[in-house]
Coordinates of C-alpha atoms and ligand atoms in Angstrom, one line a residue:
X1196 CA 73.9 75.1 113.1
X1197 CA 73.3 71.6 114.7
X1198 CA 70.5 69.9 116.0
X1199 CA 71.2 70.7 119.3
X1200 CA 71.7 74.4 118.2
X1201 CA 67.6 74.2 117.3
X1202 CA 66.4 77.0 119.5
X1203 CA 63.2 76.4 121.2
X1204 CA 60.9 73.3 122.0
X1205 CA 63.3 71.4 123.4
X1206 CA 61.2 68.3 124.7
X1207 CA 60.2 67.5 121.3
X1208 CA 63.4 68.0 119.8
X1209 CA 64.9 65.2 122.3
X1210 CA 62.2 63.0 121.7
X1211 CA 62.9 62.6 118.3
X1212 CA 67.2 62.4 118.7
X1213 CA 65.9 59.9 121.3
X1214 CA 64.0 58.0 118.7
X1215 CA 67.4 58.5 116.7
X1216 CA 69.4 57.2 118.9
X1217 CA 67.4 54.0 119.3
X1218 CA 66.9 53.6 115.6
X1219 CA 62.9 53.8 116.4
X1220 CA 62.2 57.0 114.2
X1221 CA 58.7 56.5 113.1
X1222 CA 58.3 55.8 109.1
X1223 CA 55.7 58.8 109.1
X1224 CA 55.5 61.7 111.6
X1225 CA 53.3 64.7 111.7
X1226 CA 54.9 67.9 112.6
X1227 CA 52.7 70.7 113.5
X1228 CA 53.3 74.0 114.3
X1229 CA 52.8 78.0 113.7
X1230 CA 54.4 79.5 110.9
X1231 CA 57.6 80.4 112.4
X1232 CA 58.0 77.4 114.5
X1233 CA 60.9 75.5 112.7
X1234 CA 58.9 72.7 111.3
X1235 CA 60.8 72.3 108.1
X1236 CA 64.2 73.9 109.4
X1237 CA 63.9 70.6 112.2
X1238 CA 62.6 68.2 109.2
X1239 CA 65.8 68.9 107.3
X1240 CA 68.4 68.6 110.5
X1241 CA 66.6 65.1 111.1
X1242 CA 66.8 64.6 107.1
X1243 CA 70.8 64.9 108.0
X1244 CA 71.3 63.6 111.0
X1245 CA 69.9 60.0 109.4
X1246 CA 72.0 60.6 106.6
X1247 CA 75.0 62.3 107.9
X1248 CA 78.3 60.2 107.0
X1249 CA 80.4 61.3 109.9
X1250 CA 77.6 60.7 112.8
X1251 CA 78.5 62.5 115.2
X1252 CA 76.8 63.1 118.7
X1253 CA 76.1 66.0 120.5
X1254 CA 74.9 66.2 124.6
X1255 CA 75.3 62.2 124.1
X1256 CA 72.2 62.4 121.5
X1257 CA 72.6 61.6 117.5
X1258 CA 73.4 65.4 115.4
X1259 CA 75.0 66.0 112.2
X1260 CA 78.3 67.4 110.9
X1261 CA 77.1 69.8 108.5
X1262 CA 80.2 69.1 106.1
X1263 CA 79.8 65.5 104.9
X1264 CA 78.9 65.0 101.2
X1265 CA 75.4 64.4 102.7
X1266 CA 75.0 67.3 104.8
X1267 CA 75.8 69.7 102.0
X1268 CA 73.7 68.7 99.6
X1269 CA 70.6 68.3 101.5
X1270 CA 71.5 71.9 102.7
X1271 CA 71.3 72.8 99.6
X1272 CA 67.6 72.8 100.3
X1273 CA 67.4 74.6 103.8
X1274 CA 66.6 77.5 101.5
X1275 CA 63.4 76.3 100.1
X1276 CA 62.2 79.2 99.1
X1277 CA 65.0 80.1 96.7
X1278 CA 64.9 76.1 95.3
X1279 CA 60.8 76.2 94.8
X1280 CA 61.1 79.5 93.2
X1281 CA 63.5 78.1 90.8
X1282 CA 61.6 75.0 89.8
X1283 CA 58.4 76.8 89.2
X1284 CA 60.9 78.9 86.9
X1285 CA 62.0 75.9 85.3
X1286 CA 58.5 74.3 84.2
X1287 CA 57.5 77.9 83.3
X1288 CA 59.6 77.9 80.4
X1289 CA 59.3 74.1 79.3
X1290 CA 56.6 73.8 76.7
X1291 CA 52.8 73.5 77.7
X1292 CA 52.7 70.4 77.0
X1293 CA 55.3 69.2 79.3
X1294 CA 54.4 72.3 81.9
X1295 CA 51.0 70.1 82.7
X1296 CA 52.9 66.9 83.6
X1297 CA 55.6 68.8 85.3
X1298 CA 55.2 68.5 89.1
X1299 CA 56.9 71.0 91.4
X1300 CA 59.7 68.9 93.3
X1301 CA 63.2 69.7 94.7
X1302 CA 65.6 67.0 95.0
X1303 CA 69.1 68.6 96.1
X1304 CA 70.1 64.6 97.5
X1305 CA 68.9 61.4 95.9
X1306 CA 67.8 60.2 98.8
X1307 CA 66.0 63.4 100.2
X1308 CA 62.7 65.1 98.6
X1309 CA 60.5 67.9 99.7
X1310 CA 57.4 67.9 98.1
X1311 CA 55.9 72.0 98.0
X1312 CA 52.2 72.3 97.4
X1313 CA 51.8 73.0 93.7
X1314 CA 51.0 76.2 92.3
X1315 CA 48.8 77.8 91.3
X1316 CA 46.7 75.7 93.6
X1317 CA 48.7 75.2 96.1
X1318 CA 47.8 72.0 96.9
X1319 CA 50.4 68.9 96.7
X1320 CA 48.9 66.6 94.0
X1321 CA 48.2 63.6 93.0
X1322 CA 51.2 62.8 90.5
X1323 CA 53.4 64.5 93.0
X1324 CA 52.5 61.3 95.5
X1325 CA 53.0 59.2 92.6
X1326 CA 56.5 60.0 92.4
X1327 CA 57.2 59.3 95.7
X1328 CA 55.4 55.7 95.1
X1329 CA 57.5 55.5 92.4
X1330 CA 60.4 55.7 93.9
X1331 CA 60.1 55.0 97.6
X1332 CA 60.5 51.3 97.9
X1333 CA 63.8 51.3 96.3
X1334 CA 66.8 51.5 98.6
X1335 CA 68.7 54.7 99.3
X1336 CA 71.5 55.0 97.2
X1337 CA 74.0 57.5 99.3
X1338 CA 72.4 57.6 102.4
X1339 CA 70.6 55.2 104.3
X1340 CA 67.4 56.4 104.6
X1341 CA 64.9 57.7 102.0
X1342 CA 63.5 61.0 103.5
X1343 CA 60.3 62.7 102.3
X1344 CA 59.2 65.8 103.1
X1345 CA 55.8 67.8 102.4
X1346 CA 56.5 71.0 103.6
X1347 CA 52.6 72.1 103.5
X1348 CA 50.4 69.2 104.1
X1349 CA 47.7 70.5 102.3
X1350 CA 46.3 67.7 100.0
X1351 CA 44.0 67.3 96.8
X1352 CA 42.0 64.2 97.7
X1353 CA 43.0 61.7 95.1
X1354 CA 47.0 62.7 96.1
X1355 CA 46.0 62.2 100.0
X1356 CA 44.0 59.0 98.9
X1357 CA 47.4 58.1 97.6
X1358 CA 49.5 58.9 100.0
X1359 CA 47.2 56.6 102.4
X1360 CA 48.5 53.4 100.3
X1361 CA 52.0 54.7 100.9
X1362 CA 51.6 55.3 105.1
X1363 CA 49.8 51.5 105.2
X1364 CA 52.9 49.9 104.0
X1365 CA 55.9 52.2 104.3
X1366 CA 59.4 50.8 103.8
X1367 CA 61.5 50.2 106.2
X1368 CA 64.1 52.7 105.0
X1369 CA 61.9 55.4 104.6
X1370 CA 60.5 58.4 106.5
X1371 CA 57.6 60.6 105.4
X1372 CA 57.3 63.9 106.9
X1373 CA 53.9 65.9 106.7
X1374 CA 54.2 69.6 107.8
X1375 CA 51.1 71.5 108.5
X1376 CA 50.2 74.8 110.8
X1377 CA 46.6 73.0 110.9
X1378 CA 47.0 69.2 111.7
X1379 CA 43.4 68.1 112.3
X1380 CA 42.6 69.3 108.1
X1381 CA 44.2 65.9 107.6
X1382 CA 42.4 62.8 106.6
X1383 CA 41.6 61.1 110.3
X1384 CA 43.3 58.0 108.3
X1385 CA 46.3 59.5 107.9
X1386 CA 46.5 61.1 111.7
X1387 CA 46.0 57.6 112.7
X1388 CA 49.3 56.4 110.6
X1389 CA 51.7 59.2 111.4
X1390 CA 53.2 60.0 114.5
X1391 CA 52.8 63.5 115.9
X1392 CA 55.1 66.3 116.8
X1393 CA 54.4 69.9 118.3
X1394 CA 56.1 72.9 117.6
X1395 CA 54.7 75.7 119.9
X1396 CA 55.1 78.9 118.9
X1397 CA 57.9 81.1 120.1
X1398 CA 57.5 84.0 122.3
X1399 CA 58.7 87.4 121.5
X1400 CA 61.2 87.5 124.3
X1401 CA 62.5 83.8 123.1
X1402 CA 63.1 85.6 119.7
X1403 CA 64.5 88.4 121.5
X1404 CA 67.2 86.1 123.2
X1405 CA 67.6 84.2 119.9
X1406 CA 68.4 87.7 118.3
X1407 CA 71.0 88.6 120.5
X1408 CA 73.2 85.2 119.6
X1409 CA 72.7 86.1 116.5
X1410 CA 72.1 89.7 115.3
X1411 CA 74.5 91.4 118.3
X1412 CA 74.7 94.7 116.4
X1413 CA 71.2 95.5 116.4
X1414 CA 70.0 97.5 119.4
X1415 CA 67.2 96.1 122.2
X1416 CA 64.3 98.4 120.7
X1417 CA 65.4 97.5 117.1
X1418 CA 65.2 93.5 118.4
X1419 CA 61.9 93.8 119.7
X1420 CA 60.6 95.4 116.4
X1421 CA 62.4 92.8 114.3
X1422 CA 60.4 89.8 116.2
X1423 CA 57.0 91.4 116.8
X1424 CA 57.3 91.5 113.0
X1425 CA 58.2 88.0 112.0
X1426 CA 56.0 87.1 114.4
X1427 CA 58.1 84.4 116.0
X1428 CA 59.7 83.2 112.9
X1429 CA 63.8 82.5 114.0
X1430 CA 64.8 82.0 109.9
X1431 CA 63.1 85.3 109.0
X1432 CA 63.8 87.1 111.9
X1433 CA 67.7 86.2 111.9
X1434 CA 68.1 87.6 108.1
X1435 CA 65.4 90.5 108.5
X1436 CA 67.0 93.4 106.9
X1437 CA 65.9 95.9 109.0
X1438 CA 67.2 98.8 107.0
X1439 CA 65.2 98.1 103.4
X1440 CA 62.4 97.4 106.8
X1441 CA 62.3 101.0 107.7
X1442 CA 62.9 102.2 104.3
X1443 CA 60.0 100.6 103.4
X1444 CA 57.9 101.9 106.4
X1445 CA 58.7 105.1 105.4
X1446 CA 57.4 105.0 102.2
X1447 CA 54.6 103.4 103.5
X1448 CA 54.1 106.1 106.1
X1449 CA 54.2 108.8 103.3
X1450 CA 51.8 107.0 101.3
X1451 CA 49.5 107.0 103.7
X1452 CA 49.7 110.0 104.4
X1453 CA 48.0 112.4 102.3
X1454 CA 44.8 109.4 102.5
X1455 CA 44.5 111.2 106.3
X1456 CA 45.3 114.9 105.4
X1457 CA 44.6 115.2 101.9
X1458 CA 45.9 117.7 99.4
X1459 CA 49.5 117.2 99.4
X1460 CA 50.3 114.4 96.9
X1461 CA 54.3 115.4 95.8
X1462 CA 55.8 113.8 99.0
X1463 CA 53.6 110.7 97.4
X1464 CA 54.4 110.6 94.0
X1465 CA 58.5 111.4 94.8
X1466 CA 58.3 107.9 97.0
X1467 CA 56.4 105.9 94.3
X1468 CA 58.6 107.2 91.4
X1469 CA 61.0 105.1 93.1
X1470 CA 59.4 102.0 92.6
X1471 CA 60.8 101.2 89.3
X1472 CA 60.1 97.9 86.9
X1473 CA 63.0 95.0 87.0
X1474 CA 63.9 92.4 89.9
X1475 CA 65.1 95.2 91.9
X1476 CA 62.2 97.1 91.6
X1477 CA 60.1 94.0 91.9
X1478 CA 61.8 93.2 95.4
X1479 CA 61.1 96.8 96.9
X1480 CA 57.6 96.8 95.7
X1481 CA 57.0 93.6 97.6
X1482 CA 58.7 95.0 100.4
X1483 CA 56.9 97.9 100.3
X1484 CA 53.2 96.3 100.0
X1485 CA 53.8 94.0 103.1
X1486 CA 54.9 96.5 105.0
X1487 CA 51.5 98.5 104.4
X1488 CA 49.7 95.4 105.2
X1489 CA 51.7 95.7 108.3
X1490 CA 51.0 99.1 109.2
X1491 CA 47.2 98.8 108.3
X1492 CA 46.9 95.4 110.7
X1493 CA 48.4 97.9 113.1
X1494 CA 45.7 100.3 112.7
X1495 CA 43.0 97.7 112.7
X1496 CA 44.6 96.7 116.0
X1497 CA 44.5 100.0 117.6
X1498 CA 41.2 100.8 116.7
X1499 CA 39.7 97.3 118.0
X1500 CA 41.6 98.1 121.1
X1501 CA 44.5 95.4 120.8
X1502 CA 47.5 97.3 121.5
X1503 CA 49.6 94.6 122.4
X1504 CA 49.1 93.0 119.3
X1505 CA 50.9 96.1 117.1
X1506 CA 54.0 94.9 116.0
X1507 CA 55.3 98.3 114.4
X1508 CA 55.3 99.5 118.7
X1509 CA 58.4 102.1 118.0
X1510 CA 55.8 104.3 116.0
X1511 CA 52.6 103.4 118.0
X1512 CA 51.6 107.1 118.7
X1513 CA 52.0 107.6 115.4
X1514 CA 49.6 104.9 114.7
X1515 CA 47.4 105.5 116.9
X1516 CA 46.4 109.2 115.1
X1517 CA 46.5 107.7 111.6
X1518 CA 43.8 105.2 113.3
X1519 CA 41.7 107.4 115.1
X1520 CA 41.2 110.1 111.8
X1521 CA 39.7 107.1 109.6
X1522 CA 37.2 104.3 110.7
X1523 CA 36.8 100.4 110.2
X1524 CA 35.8 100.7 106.9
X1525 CA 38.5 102.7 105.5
X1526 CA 40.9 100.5 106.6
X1527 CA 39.0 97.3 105.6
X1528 CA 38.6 99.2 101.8
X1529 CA 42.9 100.1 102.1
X1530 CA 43.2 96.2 102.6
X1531 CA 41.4 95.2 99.8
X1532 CA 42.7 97.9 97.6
X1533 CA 46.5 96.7 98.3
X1534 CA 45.0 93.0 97.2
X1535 CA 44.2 94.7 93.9
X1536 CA 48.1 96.2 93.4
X1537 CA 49.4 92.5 94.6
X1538 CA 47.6 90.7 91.6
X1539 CA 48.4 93.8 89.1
X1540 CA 52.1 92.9 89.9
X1541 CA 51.6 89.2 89.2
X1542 CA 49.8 90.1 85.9
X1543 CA 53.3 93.1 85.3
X1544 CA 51.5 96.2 85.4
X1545 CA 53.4 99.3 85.8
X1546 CA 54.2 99.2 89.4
X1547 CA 54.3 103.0 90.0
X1548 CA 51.2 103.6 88.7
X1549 CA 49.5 101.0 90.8
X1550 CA 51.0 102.4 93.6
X1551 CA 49.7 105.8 92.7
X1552 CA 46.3 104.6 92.2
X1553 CA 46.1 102.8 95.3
X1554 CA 47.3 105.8 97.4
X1555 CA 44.9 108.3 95.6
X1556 CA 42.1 105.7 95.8
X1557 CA 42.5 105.9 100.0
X1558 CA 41.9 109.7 99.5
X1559 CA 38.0 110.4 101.4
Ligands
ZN373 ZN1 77.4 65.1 107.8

């Protein structure tokens, strides 16, 4: 997908291939937005579009060929989720010596880095920003600009301290993004220093339209359900897997159910049987537990007389009497409970069991 392919806010998304064109890209730019908004999708087309070795243009503004030896490998980050996960995976098995002076980074292109926040914190740290000092002021050595990218802005002190000295003298070949859903939690020195781009959020109907471009086989109803639940996220909502979706809703649905009739607990314990141990296992479990947090927000929504907010609107009658038979507190309690079975499956309990408990423990 191109730049000019970036669906929504288009006025900032010329501004910047503007600033391209002129070669007056600012050495450190803010880019806000909701979760969902494209912030680091945009970050990385930029990241190619500097870098790109064909350079081609697009609506007369700079874009990028998505084929180049460039382009590919820093697409080999788009899916940052996938990278991150691996290079937490990596310093988990290194020994714990070298595990405290590993810092999370992922580096798919020499010149390209996105800096994650650093678990279990997750806050970008101090030796993280040292790396980038490290390394920043040297040329770029495939492409011609050094790109830097902190996909969640959210700083320890001494590594925002350090990123200051960086942003007072950046090199000329270098750009620095900062991503952030809450811009003013930056120092007010570094605002000062950057440049900064909105991303507004999408509507659902923008999603909608985005949806049909993309997802043509899925019908209008199942469209709408798909972006009231990423809430406006294009990346998520494109890939949704709607089927494992309403699998999961099911099971969640059956869960919850005895919790409001009581007694019958077979239908329960046939759904969380499934839930087995392994990746697999893991994956539908995860599943699983967002979609209750789904379903409960739903409720909460319902009962606090929010209607439009409920993203699960296919089944709101069905909602709506699961909310009205229990009250604020139960649903605050379910919540919390489903907190509990989150951090059990960090720490490898049995995942059935957790399940069970938390479904019994909803019982009144
Ligand atoms: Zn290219």
């Amino acid at each position: 997908m191109p730049l000019s392919d970036f669906h929504g806010n288009p006025d900032v998304v010329r501004t910047a291939r503007e600033m391209l064109a002129h070669d007056r890209f600012p050495h450190a730019v803010i880019l806000s937005g909701p979760t969902g908004s494209g912030k680091y999708t945009l970050a990385q087309m930029i990241a190619k579009t500097m870098n790109c070795l064909e350079r081609p243009t697009s609506d007369g503004l700079p874009d990028f060929c998505g084929r180049c030896a460039n382009c590919i490998r820093i697409a080999e980050a788009d899916d940052l989720e996938a990278r991150f996960a691996e290079a937490v995976e990596v310093r988990e098995n290194l020994r714990d010596a070298d595990k405290r002076e590993t810092r999370i980074l992922v580096q798919t292109h020499p010149d390209v880095t996105v800096i994650p926040p650093d678990p279990p914190q997750m806050l970008v740290k101090v030796d993280q920003v040292r790396h980038v000092i490290h390394e920043i002021y040297y040329k770029p050595v495939e492409g011609r600009e050094r790109v830097y990218i902190f996909s969640d802005a959210d700083f320890m002190k001494e590594a925002a301290n350090s990123l200051l000295k960086i942003l007072e003298e950046p090199p000329e070949f270098a750009t620095i993004f900062l991503l952030t859903d809450n811009p003013s939690a930056l120092l007010p020195t570094i605002r000062s220093r950057c440049m900064h781009l909105r991303l507004s959020p999408l509507s659902s109907s923008e999603v909608e339209q985005y949806l049909e471009k993309y997802r043509p086989e899925w019908k209008p109803r199942e469209r709408e359900l798909v972006s009231r639940v990423c809430g406006g996220g294009l990346g998520r909502a494109r890939t949704f897997d709607l089927a494992a979706y309403l699998a999961a809703r099911q099971d969640a649905l059956t869960m919850l159910a005895p919790a409001l009739r009581s007694g019958e607990h077979s239908d329960l314990f046939r759904v969380t049987d499934t839930y087995r141990a392994g990746a697999e296992g893991k994956a539908k479990t995860e599943q699983l537990v967002r979609t209750l947090y789904s379903l409960l927000e739903d409720m909460l929504f319902l009962k606090s007389g929010t209607a439009e907010l409920v993203r699960n609107q296919d089944i709101q009658a069905e909602l709506a009497r699961m909310a009205e038979s229990v009250d604020f507190a139960w649903i605050v309690a379910a919540v919390q409970r489903l907190g509990e079975v989150e951090s059990g499956m960090r720490r490898n309990l049995l995942r059935s069991l957790a399940l069970d408990s938390f479904a019994t423990s909803l019982e009144r």
